[in-house]
XYZ file of C-alpha atoms in Angstrom:
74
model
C -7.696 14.023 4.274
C -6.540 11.796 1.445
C -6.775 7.962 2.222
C -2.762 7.252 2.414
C -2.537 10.090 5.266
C -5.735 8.934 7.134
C -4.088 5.867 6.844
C -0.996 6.840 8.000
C -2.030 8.352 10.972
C -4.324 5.853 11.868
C -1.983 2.831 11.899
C 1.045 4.993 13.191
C 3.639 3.125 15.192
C 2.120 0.068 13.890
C 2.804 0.500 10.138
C 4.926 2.392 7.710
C 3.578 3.925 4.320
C 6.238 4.803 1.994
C 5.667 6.290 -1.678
C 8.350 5.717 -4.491
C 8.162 7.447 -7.602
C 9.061 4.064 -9.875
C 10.145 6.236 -12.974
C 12.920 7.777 -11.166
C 13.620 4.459 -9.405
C 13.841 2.052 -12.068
C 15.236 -0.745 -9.888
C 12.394 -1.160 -7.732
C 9.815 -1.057 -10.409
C 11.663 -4.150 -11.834
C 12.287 -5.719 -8.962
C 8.467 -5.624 -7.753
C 7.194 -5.906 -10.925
C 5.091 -2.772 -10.919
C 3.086 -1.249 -13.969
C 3.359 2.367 -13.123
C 0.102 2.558 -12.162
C -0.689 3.051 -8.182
C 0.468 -0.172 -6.587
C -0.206 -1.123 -3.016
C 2.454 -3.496 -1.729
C 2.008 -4.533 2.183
C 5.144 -6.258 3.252
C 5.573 -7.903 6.684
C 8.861 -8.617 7.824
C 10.638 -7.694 4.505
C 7.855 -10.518 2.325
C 5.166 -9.019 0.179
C 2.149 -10.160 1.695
C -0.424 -8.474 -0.213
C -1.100 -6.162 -3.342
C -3.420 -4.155 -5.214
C -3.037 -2.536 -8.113
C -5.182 -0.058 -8.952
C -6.032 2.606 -11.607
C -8.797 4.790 -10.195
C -11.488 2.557 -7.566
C -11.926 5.113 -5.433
C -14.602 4.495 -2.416
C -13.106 1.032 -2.669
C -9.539 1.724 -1.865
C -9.644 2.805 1.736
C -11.200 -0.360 3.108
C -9.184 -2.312 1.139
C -6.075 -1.379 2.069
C -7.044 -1.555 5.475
C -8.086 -5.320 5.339
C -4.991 -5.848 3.546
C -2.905 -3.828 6.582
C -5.177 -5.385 9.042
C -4.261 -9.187 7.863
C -0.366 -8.363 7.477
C -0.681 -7.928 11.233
C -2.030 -10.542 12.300
């Protein structure tokens, strides 16, 4: 299972993932100030609270984002 969907299911009813597409929504790309390339925002209550951007880290990314996750709820 890819890391997003473990993820996902892991932290469900706790967190939300969401994916946008940033070239077809041009607004949020400008308004987060993201590259293109795979961004990893965690917001809590509506604030950015962490981010990674990444282009290809691979055994890295799952415990990373989990950390990141992990702290938001604190």
């Amino acid at each position: 299972m890819p890391v997003i969907e473990s993820l996902a299911e892991e932290f469900s009813g706790r967190a939300r993932f969401v994916m946008v597409h940033l070239d077809r929504e041009g607004t949020l790309s400008k308004a987060f100030g993201s590259s293109g390339v795979p961004d990893y925002i965690v917001f809590r209550n509506g604030v950015e609270v962490d981010r990674i951007t990444l282009i290809a880290i691979g055994w890295l990314l799952e415990p990373r984002l989990r950390w990141m996750i992990e702290g938001a709820m604190e």
